Amino acid sequence: MYKSISALALTLAAALVAGGAVADAGQRYGFGQPATPAEVRGWNIDVNGLTGAGLPPGQGSVAEGQKIFETKCSACHGDFGEGAGRYPALAGGQGTLTASRPLKTVGSYWPYAPTLFDYVRRAMPFPAPQSLTNDQVYAVVAYVLSLNNIVPGNASLDARSLAAVKMPNRDNFLASTWGHDTRPDLHTVACMKHCTSGPVEVISDLVSLHVTPPETEVGDAGSMVELQATPEHAKAGSAAATTVSFSQVQRIILQRCAACHAQKPTQPGFASAPMGVMLDTPARIAAAARQIDQQAVQSQAMPLGNITHMTSQERKIVGEWIAAGAKMK
Amino acid sequence: MRENRRRFLHSAAALTGGTLLAGLTGSQARAAQGADLPLGVPPWTKQLGPGVDAAPYGAPSRYERDVIRRNVPFLTATTESSVSFTPLQDLDGVITPNGLCFVRDHGGTAMVDPVQHRLMIHGMVDRPMVYTMADLMRFPSESHVYFLECAANGGMDWRGAQMQGVQFSHGMVHCCEWTGVKLSTLMNEAGVSSKARWLLAEGADAAAMTRSIPIEKAAGDVLVAWSQNGERLRPENGYPLRLIVPGWQGNVNIKWLRRLKFGQEPWETREETSKYTELMADGKALQFSWAMQAKSVITRPCPEKPILGRGFCEVSGLAWSGMGKIARVDVSFDGGANWKTAALQEPVLPKSLTRFRIPWEWNGEVAYLQSRAMDETGYVQPTIVALRNAWGSNAIYHKNSIHTWRVNQNGTIDNVQID
C-alpha cells in the first residue's frame, strides 16, 4: 500500500494532525449512510410500555386471541396461561408477591400493558418470533389480559384501549434514575478483628441439604433462578419408609459413582471404567447390584475416601433396593 | 447431574490418587507411578510432534478438555433461553478466554452475517443513520478491559447454599479487553437532540432484545464493540457488534446490536419490568438497578479445587465493582471473625476483574474462608444475612454477598452460608 517507509511516516504524521483536528467536539466523520424513512419503518417496532407510543394500527379480540393462543402459545404456556413444565405462567399469582414463593405473571407483576404487545410482537412465539400480524398480537394480548381478569372476556383491544389499561401491580416499582439508586444502603463496615463472637454457625449447608440440580424443580423459566433452599426431599428424614424406586437409586449411583464407573469416564485420567465396572445405564446398574452391595453398602469401601459424600441414608436406600431384588422400576 | 459429576471429578482428581496424576502433589504422583521410577523418557520426547500447520486456529491441550462452560439443565425450559457458566476455578489472572466467557442468550445465538449486518441510529437525532460494519470500523476506536456480569450471577444462592462449585455460584461473569467506537462518537455523528433523555438498544437475535439506557451513561464510557481480547466477537458474545456498558448488568450490554433509538422516556421493555427487577420482601420491586455492586469470591481453593495437603496454601480469587476500581480485598479464614488484607495483582483497572492473593498455612482443621471486597467509592461487600435482611430472598438479581467456603478436614470444600 505504501511506496516506502518515508511515505508511510508522512502519512502517519498527516493522520496524527488530522486526528488532533477531529478530536474537537462537534467534528463529524461522515461515515455511513442516512437512514431512509422506509428503512426506519422496517425496524422501528418498539412500543413504549409506559405511554403506548409506537402501538400500530389494528385490533384483536379476546375470542380471536384464544384461538391463536391455543394454536401457537399453549404448548408452553398452558391453555389458560398456567404454564407448562418449566415454561413461565402468564396468569395467576396475584397477591403472592410478598409470599415466600411469589408467582410473577403478567397479571401479578407486569407494570405496563403495552409492554406485553411489544414483547409478543418482537419475541413470541418463542420458536417463530415476529411471525404474527399486528391484529394477531392485539388478540393474543387481549386474551392474556383476560386470563388475568384485567380486561373482560368480550374485550377487543387497539392502540388506544391497550394504552389505557392499568395493570394491577403498576405502582409497586421503585425506579432508579441516573445518579439515584433505589437499592437499600447496607452501610457495611469493614471490621478487621474480633468481628463476630462464638463459634461459626452454619445456617445453610449445601452438603446436608443435598440439593442437586436435577432434583430441584423451578417455576419460572425466564427468571432462571427461583429455586428453593430446602426442598422437601432434602428435609425428609427417611426415604426408607416407602418402597425404594429405581429412579432414586439411579440418581444416587449416577451422582456418586458414575463419573469413573462409566463406559466413557468423564474423569480425566480414566481411559476406562475401573475394574471394568460400569454404572452409567439402568441395565448396568442392575447387573452390578451385587458388587454395589459389597462395595458401597456393606464394606463401604466405595466411593474411594467417600469423596462424593455418599450418605449413610443413600447407602441404606441402595441396600434396600438390592434386598428387594434390584428391580429396574 | 452434570454439576455433581463435575464436582466429583475435580475433587476426585485431587484426592483419590491412582491414575489421576494431573491433580496430585509430587509425592502422591511418585507413589502412584511406582514402577515407572526412575523417570522414563515420555513418548512425546521420542517422536516428532505435528507441524505448525496442524492447527491453523489453536485449541487448548486435550488434557484441558474439562475446562469448559457448563450449564445447569434444570434452570431453564430450553437451552436457547438459558445460560452457561465461566469455569472460574480453572482460570488465572483476570482475562477470560473468549471461548470460556459465560453465555446468556434469550433466543439462541444469532448467527449474523457481518456483510448483511447494519446498525441503525434514529429517533431524536438530526441525522438518522445506517452503518455497515466496514463503516463503523473506520471510526476512531478504543480498547478497554471491563468485566461483564449477568445481573442474576449468584442468584441461585439467594435462599441458601445451593451451588457446589464456583463455576455455578459465580460463573456468570467474564472479563475481556473490548475494542470498538465510543457510543458518544456515534451520538455526535447523528446529532442527538438535547431533549433526548434515553436510548433504546436493540439486538438482531430471535429475542430482539431491548433495554433502555439513560443518556448520561450512553454519552459516557459505553462502547459499540466488535472485538474481544483482540479478535472479533464470538457469535455467542454478540458477533459482529455489541454494546459494552461498563459495570452495568450484563443484560444491558445488547448483543448483535442493530438499532439505537433516542427518546425522552424509558421504554419499559419486558426485560426491564418483568425481568431484571428485584422483588423485595414487602412486594415492591426495584427497577433500573443497573450497576453491579462490589463483589468478590475465592476461586482457589473452591469445591472444584480442593486443598491437596496441609501447609502452605495460596488463597486466590477475583473482585470487581461496577462503580469503579477495587480498593481493597480482605480475607477471613475463620468465618468473618478476623480479616487480613490480600494483595491485589496490578494493574487494578476500573470496572474490571481484579485478582487478589493471600498466603495461608492450612493446619488440617475445618476452616471458613471468605473474601470481602471494597471499591473506591467506599462500598463494602455485605454478608448474606445483611443482604437478605435488606432485600428479602426473592430478588433473584444483584446478589453480591460475601461468599463462604468451608474447608473440611480432608481438604474438600463446601459451599455454606453462615450467620
XYZ file of C-alpha atoms in Angstrom:
748
model
C 0.000 0.000 0.000
C 2.774 2.429 0.906
C 5.600 3.007 -1.551
C 8.265 3.500 1.059
C 8.927 3.857 4.713
C 9.211 7.604 4.363
C 5.839 7.758 2.603
C 4.355 5.731 5.455
C 5.850 8.101 8.005
C 4.463 11.109 6.172
C 1.042 9.500 6.007
C 1.113 8.712 9.714
C 2.157 12.244 10.526
C -0.732 13.570 8.439
C -3.106 11.213 10.208
C -1.927 12.417 13.592
C -2.536 16.029 12.609
C -5.952 15.102 11.303
C -6.612 13.133 14.470
C -5.897 16.184 16.547
C -8.332 18.174 14.488
C -11.246 15.737 14.670
C -10.865 15.325 18.412
C -12.584 18.677 18.708
C -16.170 18.377 19.857
C -18.702 18.640 17.086
C -16.431 17.380 14.356
C -18.070 14.686 12.251
C -16.528 11.945 10.170
C -19.405 11.460 7.771
C -19.199 7.676 7.512
C -22.331 5.595 6.894
C -25.497 6.439 5.030
C -28.563 8.437 6.042
C -31.379 6.124 7.112
C -34.336 6.496 4.764
C -37.871 6.656 6.220
C -38.563 3.262 4.642
C -35.505 1.765 6.316
C -36.547 3.147 9.676
C -40.062 1.716 9.248
C -38.622 -1.733 8.639
C -37.083 -1.984 12.080
C -38.944 0.586 14.130
C -41.089 -1.912 16.048
C -40.620 -0.726 19.615
C -43.623 0.229 21.714
C -43.189 2.327 24.810
C -44.662 0.388 27.708
C -45.394 3.480 29.761
C -47.075 5.631 27.096
C -48.087 3.126 24.417
C -46.228 5.230 21.849
C -45.489 3.098 18.819
C -48.566 0.876 19.115
C -49.570 0.220 15.486
C -52.997 0.377 13.841
C -55.045 -2.802 14.150
C -57.125 -4.598 16.719
C -57.876 -8.012 18.154
C -60.432 -9.590 20.453
C -60.157 -11.969 23.369
C -62.031 -14.640 21.383
C -59.666 -14.319 18.422
C -56.749 -14.339 20.795
C -57.890 -17.559 22.422
C -57.820 -19.368 19.075
C -54.320 -18.113 18.282
C -53.109 -18.823 21.786
C -54.343 -22.409 21.698
C -52.549 -22.946 18.386
C -49.317 -21.078 18.922
C -48.804 -20.451 22.639
C -50.478 -23.011 24.883
C -47.941 -25.781 24.290
C -45.556 -23.817 26.514
C -47.832 -21.517 28.479
C -50.808 -23.840 29.053
C -54.344 -23.378 27.731
C -55.112 -20.797 30.390
C -51.689 -19.266 30.813
C -50.860 -21.527 33.739
C -47.521 -22.522 32.197
C -46.315 -25.947 31.160
C -43.300 -27.626 32.687
C -40.609 -25.040 33.217
C -42.108 -22.523 30.800
C -43.479 -19.455 32.512
C -47.027 -18.984 33.693
C -48.678 -15.875 32.257
C -51.707 -15.729 34.536
C -52.450 -16.013 38.230
C -50.227 -15.212 41.157
C -51.966 -12.020 42.177
C -51.425 -11.470 45.870
C -48.324 -13.696 46.020
C -45.583 -11.062 45.711
C -44.976 -10.988 49.451
C -45.239 -14.776 49.806
C -42.213 -16.954 50.251
C -42.747 -18.326 46.747
C -44.117 -15.449 44.658
C -45.633 -16.231 41.271
C -44.700 -13.417 38.922
C -47.006 -13.283 35.892
C -48.389 -10.676 33.519
C -51.270 -10.200 35.930
C -49.404 -10.290 39.208
C -46.195 -8.455 38.292
C -46.043 -6.649 34.935
C -46.477 -2.891 35.432
C -47.458 -1.834 31.897
C -49.799 -3.432 29.344
C -48.219 -2.062 26.107
C -45.005 -3.848 27.121
C -46.856 -7.104 26.500
C -47.629 -6.058 22.930
C -44.015 -5.027 22.369
C -42.658 -8.284 23.716
C -45.081 -10.622 21.945
C -44.543 -8.849 18.649
C -40.749 -8.919 18.835
C -40.033 -12.238 20.520
C -43.029 -14.583 20.525
C -43.964 -17.303 19.715
C -40.609 -18.490 21.019
C -39.795 -20.741 18.014
C -41.220 -18.272 15.452
C -40.662 -14.669 16.570
C -42.027 -11.776 14.508
C -44.414 -14.100 12.671
C -47.718 -12.709 13.999
C -49.629 -9.866 12.355
C -50.369 -6.787 14.407
C -54.025 -7.846 14.653
C -52.947 -11.247 15.945
C -50.678 -9.635 18.528
C -53.520 -7.436 19.760
C -55.720 -10.522 20.019
C -53.165 -12.577 21.947
C -52.517 -9.656 24.283
C -56.264 -9.285 24.867
C -56.563 -12.984 25.675
C -53.635 -12.979 28.113
C -55.019 -9.899 29.858
C -58.447 -11.551 30.063
C -56.885 -14.647 31.635
C -55.734 -12.302 34.377
C -59.177 -10.671 34.668
C -57.673 -7.358 33.607
C -59.937 -6.955 30.557
C -63.380 -8.579 30.186
C -63.902 -11.681 28.086
C -65.665 -9.717 25.352
C -62.916 -7.108 25.048
C -61.279 -6.047 21.826
C -58.061 -4.051 22.041
C -56.434 -1.488 19.796
C -53.706 1.097 20.307
C -55.862 3.457 22.309
C -57.594 0.933 24.551
C -54.423 -1.049 25.244
C -52.538 2.090 26.272
C -55.389 2.866 28.682
C -55.193 -0.480 30.514
C -53.911 -0.038 34.066
C -52.035 -3.046 35.364
C -52.692 -4.133 38.976
C -49.020 -4.022 40.037
C -48.186 -0.766 38.278
C -47.438 1.272 41.390
C -45.096 -1.228 43.033
C -41.893 -0.421 41.149
C -39.203 1.824 42.593
C -37.197 3.036 39.619
C -33.623 4.217 39.909
C -32.689 7.172 37.790
C -29.274 8.339 36.694
C -27.322 9.159 39.814
C -30.092 7.981 42.122
C -30.052 4.326 43.115
C -33.131 2.940 44.900
C -31.307 -0.043 46.376
C -31.245 -0.242 50.164
C -27.980 1.110 51.530
C -26.455 -1.582 53.724
C -23.797 0.595 55.389
C -21.451 -2.343 55.744
C -18.424 -1.741 57.957
C -15.170 -3.482 57.120
C -14.361 -4.776 60.608
C -10.947 -6.462 60.857
C -10.598 -8.037 64.342
C -12.962 -9.944 66.626
C -15.873 -9.111 64.373
C -18.064 -11.995 65.500
C -18.464 -13.838 68.758
C -18.933 -17.519 69.394
C -18.380 -20.408 67.012
C -19.289 -20.232 63.346
C -22.957 -21.033 62.868
C -23.750 -22.627 59.534
C -27.255 -21.625 58.504
C -27.265 -23.265 55.094
C -25.093 -26.246 54.278
C -25.147 -27.474 50.746
C -23.948 -30.931 51.696
C -26.545 -31.550 54.356
C -29.210 -30.033 52.149
C -28.379 -32.432 49.375
C -29.679 -30.058 46.825
C -28.627 -31.161 43.403
C -29.699 -29.593 40.125
C -31.759 -32.445 38.637
C -33.681 -32.930 41.855
C -34.909 -29.378 42.100
C -37.966 -28.027 40.377
C -38.052 -24.482 39.152
C -41.156 -22.491 38.454
C -40.195 -19.525 36.327
C -38.144 -20.389 33.293
C -37.470 -16.826 32.276
C -36.018 -15.781 35.564
C -33.911 -18.926 35.813
C -33.116 -18.869 39.431
C -36.189 -19.141 41.578
C -35.029 -22.154 43.454
C -35.665 -23.406 46.894
C -33.038 -23.661 49.572
C -34.637 -26.517 51.422
C -36.617 -28.806 49.170
C -38.945 -31.199 50.873
C -36.952 -34.213 49.832
C -33.903 -32.764 51.497
C -35.699 -32.350 54.778
C -37.307 -35.780 54.706
C -35.892 -37.852 57.492
C -36.372 -41.240 55.987
C -36.917 -42.329 52.454
C -36.901 -45.950 53.567
C -40.406 -45.839 54.935
C -41.697 -46.205 51.410
C -40.660 -48.581 48.680
C -37.405 -47.546 47.070
C -37.806 -46.715 43.385
C -35.175 -47.480 40.805
C -35.047 -43.837 39.779
C -33.995 -42.954 43.325
C -31.209 -45.485 43.166
C -30.154 -44.494 39.693
C -29.867 -40.889 40.765
C -27.656 -41.835 43.691
C -25.425 -44.077 41.604
C -25.046 -41.543 38.799
C -24.269 -38.846 41.298
C -21.852 -40.762 43.495
C -20.294 -43.436 41.286
C -20.657 -42.924 37.545
C -18.013 -40.286 36.879
C -15.434 -43.079 36.955
C -17.651 -46.123 36.568
C -18.826 -45.431 33.054
C -18.069 -46.730 29.600
C -16.530 -43.375 28.847
C -15.493 -41.941 32.190
C -15.689 -38.195 32.273
C -12.907 -38.169 34.828
C -9.631 -37.158 33.177
C -7.095 -39.909 33.655
C -9.581 -42.736 33.418
C -9.427 -44.253 29.962
C -11.895 -46.933 31.009
C -14.091 -47.859 33.926
C -12.100 -49.032 36.995
C -12.224 -52.835 37.290
C -14.494 -52.795 34.262
C -17.436 -51.869 36.464
C -19.793 -49.554 34.589
C -22.738 -47.912 36.296
C -23.889 -45.468 33.657
C -27.096 -47.125 32.412
C -30.045 -48.712 34.225
C -29.140 -52.167 32.918
C -25.534 -51.850 34.037
C -26.543 -50.629 37.476
C -28.902 -53.541 37.905
C -26.314 -56.010 36.622
C -23.745 -54.725 39.114
C -26.137 -54.813 42.079
C -24.130 -57.419 43.989
C -20.858 -55.511 43.620
C -22.568 -52.276 44.596
C -23.912 -54.025 47.678
C -20.483 -55.316 48.663
C -18.533 -52.145 47.948
C -20.893 -49.280 48.748
C -23.409 -50.775 51.201
C -21.615 -53.495 53.191
C -17.899 -52.627 53.317
C -18.403 -49.003 52.253
C -15.033 -49.098 50.519
C -16.615 -47.129 47.703
C -16.701 -44.312 46.778
C -12.954 -44.031 47.378
C -12.491 -41.968 50.514
C -16.170 -41.122 50.104
C -15.059 -38.231 48.034
C -18.546 -37.776 46.622
C -20.092 -37.579 50.072
C -22.349 -40.601 49.690
C -24.521 -40.504 52.792
C -25.472 -43.360 55.042
C -29.068 -42.695 54.063
C -28.178 -43.190 50.425
C -26.310 -46.400 51.207
C -29.384 -47.566 53.063
C -31.645 -46.766 50.119
C -29.385 -48.608 47.725
C -29.189 -51.548 50.131
C -32.962 -51.795 50.393
C -33.310 -51.695 46.656
C -30.867 -54.572 46.333
C -32.544 -56.504 49.158
C -35.865 -56.068 47.347
C -34.470 -57.726 44.245
C -32.683 -54.848 42.482
C -35.528 -54.307 40.062
C -35.283 -51.702 37.316
C -38.533 -49.893 38.078
C -26.342 -34.362 37.465
C -23.651 -32.768 35.403
C -22.907 -30.335 38.167
C -22.456 -33.081 40.704
C -20.412 -35.132 38.359
C -18.143 -32.225 37.716
C -17.783 -31.532 41.402
C -16.912 -35.124 41.911
C -14.401 -35.124 39.115
C -12.377 -32.253 40.377
C -12.421 -33.463 43.935
C -11.505 -36.957 42.915
C -8.736 -35.722 40.675
C -7.115 -34.100 43.630
C -7.563 -36.732 46.256
C -8.082 -40.274 45.151
C -4.744 -40.953 43.542
C -4.474 -43.801 41.089
C -4.011 -42.574 37.559
C -5.209 -39.076 38.293
C -1.764 -37.624 38.184
C -2.632 -34.164 36.987
C -4.135 -33.174 40.303
C -1.636 -34.849 42.574
C 1.242 -33.456 44.545
C 4.692 -34.655 43.648
C 4.900 -37.229 46.402
C 1.469 -38.611 45.639
C 2.280 -38.843 41.960
C 5.527 -40.626 42.712
C 3.753 -43.146 44.876
C 1.139 -43.679 42.206
C 3.686 -44.140 39.450
C 5.617 -46.693 41.452
C 7.422 -48.936 38.995
C 7.909 -46.141 36.475
C 10.742 -44.737 38.548
C 13.332 -43.562 37.782
C 11.585 -41.157 35.438
C 11.410 -42.577 31.946
C 11.573 -40.741 28.645
C 7.987 -39.932 27.619
C 6.700 -40.684 24.115
C 6.471 -37.023 23.153
C 10.196 -36.765 23.628
C 10.903 -39.716 21.375
C 8.899 -38.698 18.340
C 8.145 -35.593 16.331
C 5.013 -33.665 17.065
C 2.623 -32.256 14.481
C 3.736 -29.420 12.206
C 2.946 -25.757 12.610
C 0.081 -26.022 10.129
C -1.707 -28.721 12.115
C -3.876 -26.219 13.993
C -4.439 -23.006 11.982
C -6.629 -21.813 14.830
C -5.212 -23.215 18.023
C -7.165 -25.024 20.706
C -6.292 -25.947 24.299
C -4.384 -29.121 25.077
C -6.551 -32.211 25.002
C -5.695 -32.624 28.663
C -7.607 -29.416 29.394
C -10.809 -30.725 27.864
C -12.781 -30.390 31.068
C -12.099 -26.653 31.186
C -15.390 -25.704 29.590
C -18.500 -23.633 30.045
C -21.239 -25.614 31.720
C -24.929 -25.061 32.103
C -27.432 -26.283 34.670
C -30.118 -28.097 32.665
C -32.859 -27.779 35.266
C -32.603 -23.997 35.414
C -34.448 -23.220 32.221
C -37.013 -24.780 29.920
C -34.728 -24.594 26.892
C -31.056 -24.099 26.176
C -31.886 -21.256 23.771
C -33.089 -19.048 26.589
C -30.555 -20.060 29.179
C -27.071 -19.515 30.492
C -23.715 -21.270 30.551
C -21.142 -20.505 33.214
C -17.478 -19.456 33.079
C -15.149 -22.034 34.720
C -13.609 -19.530 37.136
C -11.954 -22.367 39.038
C -9.649 -23.084 36.105
C -8.651 -19.541 35.194
C -5.696 -17.412 36.245
C -5.277 -13.670 36.024
C -8.317 -11.583 35.135
C -8.843 -12.011 31.381
C -11.403 -14.621 30.379
C -10.521 -16.580 27.232
C -13.144 -15.899 24.574
C -14.318 -19.486 24.330
C -14.940 -19.650 28.078
C -16.934 -16.445 28.505
C -20.306 -17.254 30.045
C -23.222 -17.036 27.644
C -26.698 -15.769 28.423
C -28.981 -15.949 25.412
C -32.691 -15.211 25.301
C -33.433 -16.543 21.836
C -30.415 -18.656 20.992
C -27.141 -17.461 19.491
C -27.833 -15.346 16.400
C -25.530 -16.375 13.560
C -25.153 -12.999 11.900
C -23.532 -12.391 8.516
C -21.400 -9.287 9.105
C -21.768 -8.158 5.500
C -25.541 -8.044 5.890
C -25.478 -6.598 9.383
C -26.473 -2.967 9.895
C -26.574 -0.586 12.835
C -29.371 1.980 12.646
C -29.337 5.138 14.766
C -32.563 7.125 14.785
C -35.267 8.677 16.931
C -34.478 12.073 18.437
C -31.459 12.740 16.226
C -30.750 15.292 13.500
C -29.391 12.700 11.095
C -30.827 9.140 11.236
C -28.026 6.862 10.067
C -27.369 3.315 8.897
C -23.901 1.840 9.256
C -22.265 -1.245 7.847
C -19.557 -2.976 9.861
C -16.995 -1.504 7.475
C -18.384 1.975 8.133
C -18.177 1.517 11.890
C -14.622 0.268 11.828
C -13.492 3.479 10.106
C -14.243 5.466 13.260
C -11.542 6.037 15.873
C -11.545 3.059 18.216
C -10.606 2.407 21.819
C -9.769 -0.716 23.813
C -10.716 -1.172 27.457
C -10.767 -4.070 29.906
C -14.170 -4.473 31.543
C -15.900 -7.237 33.443
C -19.383 -8.177 32.324
C -21.673 -9.859 34.847
C -25.179 -11.195 34.480
C -27.460 -9.498 36.995
C -28.539 -12.977 38.132
C -24.997 -14.155 38.928
C -25.216 -15.899 42.295
C -28.992 -15.767 42.209
C -29.336 -19.471 42.848
C -27.827 -18.997 46.302
C -30.226 -16.248 47.442
C -32.255 -18.615 49.605
C -29.419 -20.827 50.704
C -26.222 -22.535 49.603
C -27.221 -24.460 46.535
C -24.376 -24.489 44.052
C -21.460 -26.754 44.899
C -18.841 -25.056 42.789
C -17.578 -21.589 41.995
C -18.402 -22.113 38.334
C -22.095 -22.155 39.192
C -22.109 -19.877 42.219
C -20.189 -17.064 40.473
C -19.586 -18.058 36.839
C -21.955 -15.601 35.175
C -19.114 -13.119 34.901
C -16.283 -12.662 32.444
C -13.685 -10.017 31.757
C -12.321 -9.067 28.345
C -10.473 -6.325 26.545
C -13.144 -4.820 24.313
C -12.422 -2.797 21.185
C -14.883 -0.547 19.421
C -16.011 3.001 18.838
C -17.271 5.117 21.703
C -21.050 5.451 21.564
C -20.545 9.178 22.221
C -18.750 9.407 18.868
C -21.745 7.929 17.078
C -24.110 10.161 19.053
C -22.171 13.199 17.911
C -22.258 11.889 14.371
C -26.055 11.521 14.359
C -26.651 14.758 16.218
C -28.647 13.545 19.205
C -31.228 16.100 20.326
C -30.503 17.928 23.557
C -34.034 16.877 24.620
C -33.277 13.157 24.340
C -33.005 11.564 27.797
C -32.963 7.845 26.990
C -31.623 5.385 24.480
C -33.185 2.107 23.379
C -30.673 -0.527 22.283
C -31.964 -3.481 20.276
C -30.379 -6.771 19.231
C -30.795 -8.690 15.986
C -31.360 -12.040 17.705
C -34.589 -14.034 17.910
C -35.383 -12.263 21.187
C -34.836 -8.854 19.531
C -33.523 -7.954 22.984
C -34.165 -4.373 24.055
C -33.075 -2.294 27.026
C -33.339 1.406 27.853
C -30.209 3.308 28.890
C -30.112 6.849 30.284
C -28.391 9.392 28.057
C -25.784 10.237 30.707
C -24.427 6.704 30.655
C -24.694 6.469 26.872
C -22.597 9.619 26.475
C -20.060 8.296 28.991
C -17.970 5.162 28.775
C -20.236 2.987 26.581
C -18.562 1.241 23.645
C -20.036 -0.123 20.428
C -17.644 -3.052 20.237
C -16.605 -5.505 17.567
C -13.648 -7.199 19.235
C -12.956 -9.019 22.482
C -9.470 -9.932 23.566
C -8.015 -8.875 20.253
C -10.184 -10.895 17.896
C -13.696 -10.374 16.579
C -16.516 -11.089 18.985
C -17.581 -14.695 19.241
C -21.101 -15.365 17.901
C -22.362 -16.211 21.376
C -20.982 -12.927 22.657
C -22.681 -10.797 20.043
C -20.805 -11.066 16.737
C -20.394 -8.871 14.849
C -21.382 -5.933 17.090
C -22.456 -5.444 20.672
C -22.903 -2.767 23.236
C -20.474 -2.675 26.153
C -21.955 -0.753 29.075
C -19.121 -0.880 31.609
C -20.041 -2.034 35.100
C -23.727 -2.465 34.362
C -25.752 -5.639 34.468
C -24.954 -7.894 31.536
C -28.414 -7.773 30.006
C -27.962 -4.092 29.119
C -24.880 -4.927 27.038
C -27.027 -5.736 23.993
C -25.521 -8.406 21.764
C -25.903 -8.459 17.950
C -26.610 -4.733 18.238
C -28.655 -3.474 15.313
C -30.536 -0.396 16.495
C -30.087 2.607 18.760
C -33.113 4.853 19.162
C -33.119 8.055 21.177
C -36.178 9.254 23.080
C -37.448 11.047 26.145
C -38.772 8.191 28.301
C -37.503 4.747 29.169
C -39.241 2.149 27.027
C -40.215 -0.072 29.981
C -39.407 -3.181 27.976
C -40.188 -6.670 29.203
C -36.526 -7.099 30.209
C -36.596 -4.054 32.483
C -40.023 -4.614 34.051
C -40.990 -8.270 34.373
C -37.313 -9.353 34.395
C -34.158 -7.743 35.768
C -36.135 -6.073 38.549
C -35.645 -7.036 42.186
C -38.704 -8.080 44.173
C -38.291 -7.054 47.807
C -39.886 -8.735 50.803
C -42.600 -6.062 51.019
C -43.794 -6.756 47.464
C -42.184 -3.640 45.986
C -39.689 -4.138 43.183
C -36.511 -2.202 42.429
C -36.111 -1.180 38.805
C -33.101 0.079 36.833
C -30.558 -1.168 39.379
C -28.006 -1.079 36.622
C -24.580 -1.038 38.250
C -23.193 -4.283 39.611
C -22.021 -3.527 43.118
C -18.719 -4.644 44.615
C -18.321 -8.382 44.915
C -15.599 -10.965 45.340
C -15.112 -14.698 45.572
C -12.246 -17.034 46.328
C -11.672 -19.124 43.218
C -8.927 -21.297 44.688
C -9.439 -23.277 46.800
C -13.044 -23.964 45.918
C -15.239 -27.058 45.635
C -13.683 -27.864 42.267
C -10.147 -27.215 43.548
C -9.798 -28.782 46.991
C -6.707 -28.354 49.140
C -4.163 -31.092 48.453
C -2.425 -31.128 51.799
C -1.542 -29.291 54.957
C 0.873 -26.414 54.925
C 1.157 -23.539 52.519
C -1.921 -22.750 50.502
C -2.223 -19.681 48.307
C -5.752 -18.363 48.523
C -6.671 -16.529 45.349
C -9.784 -15.005 43.920
C -11.495 -12.281 41.969
C -13.054 -8.991 42.982
C -14.936 -6.464 40.884
C -17.188 -3.439 41.108
C -19.367 -1.729 38.556
C -18.727 1.535 40.398
C -15.007 1.757 39.701
C -11.765 0.268 40.939
C -11.407 -2.305 43.668
C -9.742 -0.541 46.587
C -9.161 -3.486 48.929
C -9.975 -7.132 49.444
C -9.925 -8.698 52.905
C -9.896 -12.442 53.520
C -11.088 -14.309 56.596
C -10.174 -17.875 57.473
C -12.463 -18.118 60.494
C -15.867 -17.246 59.098
C -15.602 -13.497 59.392
C -14.246 -13.061 62.925
C -10.837 -11.800 61.797
C -9.703 -10.451 58.456
C -6.420 -9.905 56.642
C -5.941 -7.685 53.629
C -4.979 -9.525 50.462
C -2.510 -8.378 47.814
C -4.037 -7.058 44.595
C -2.426 -8.007 41.296
C -1.584 -4.960 39.209
C -2.916 -3.433 37.097
C -6.051 -2.679 39.092
C -8.450 -1.323 36.477
C -11.864 0.282 36.950
C -14.865 -1.971 36.264
C -12.526 -4.886 35.647
C -11.975 -8.169 37.417
C -9.161 -7.761 39.930
C -7.102 -10.723 41.106
C -6.284 -10.987 44.800
C -3.984 -13.389 46.572
C -3.058 -14.102 50.174
C -0.771 -16.769 51.640
C -2.208 -19.171 54.218
C -0.975 -22.090 56.293
C -3.685 -24.731 56.479
C -3.394 -26.809 59.646
C -5.769 -29.527 58.535
C -8.705 -28.265 60.576
C -12.108 -27.102 59.439
C -11.939 -23.500 58.269
C -14.383 -20.994 56.834
C -12.895 -18.938 54.008
C -14.422 -15.645 52.975
C -13.406 -12.662 50.890
C -14.751 -9.140 51.225
C -14.312 -6.509 48.527
C -14.309 -2.763 48.961
C -14.416 -0.426 45.964
C -13.091 3.082 45.510
C -16.451 4.580 46.499
C -16.074 3.018 49.954
C -18.829 0.463 49.357
C -18.155 -2.736 51.297
C -19.446 -6.132 50.170
C -22.198 -7.197 52.624
C -22.832 -10.518 54.357
C -25.595 -12.774 53.093
C -27.525 -12.187 56.292
C -27.323 -8.402 55.922
C -28.296 -8.624 52.287
C -31.288 -10.860 52.971
C -32.384 -8.646 55.852
C -32.486 -5.688 53.482
C -33.656 -7.363 50.273
C -35.565 -10.488 51.318
C -34.933 -13.719 49.412
C -36.860 -13.173 46.179
C -34.764 -10.510 44.465
C -33.076 -13.020 42.094
C -30.689 -10.351 40.809
C -27.754 -8.420 42.254
C -26.754 -10.942 44.906
C -23.278 -9.723 45.786
C -22.866 -11.034 49.317
C -19.696 -12.350 50.923
C -19.318 -15.997 49.955
C -18.243 -18.724 52.377
C -16.290 -21.855 51.529
C -15.975 -24.434 54.309
C -12.687 -26.313 54.214
C -13.289 -29.821 55.531
C -10.639 -31.858 57.310
C -9.961 -33.897 54.177
C -9.319 -30.725 52.185
C -12.593 -30.766 50.279
C -14.535 -27.522 50.054
C -18.261 -26.970 50.528
C -20.499 -24.033 49.763
C -22.138 -22.967 53.042
C -23.816 -19.871 54.385
C -23.080 -18.752 57.945
C -24.756 -16.399 60.342
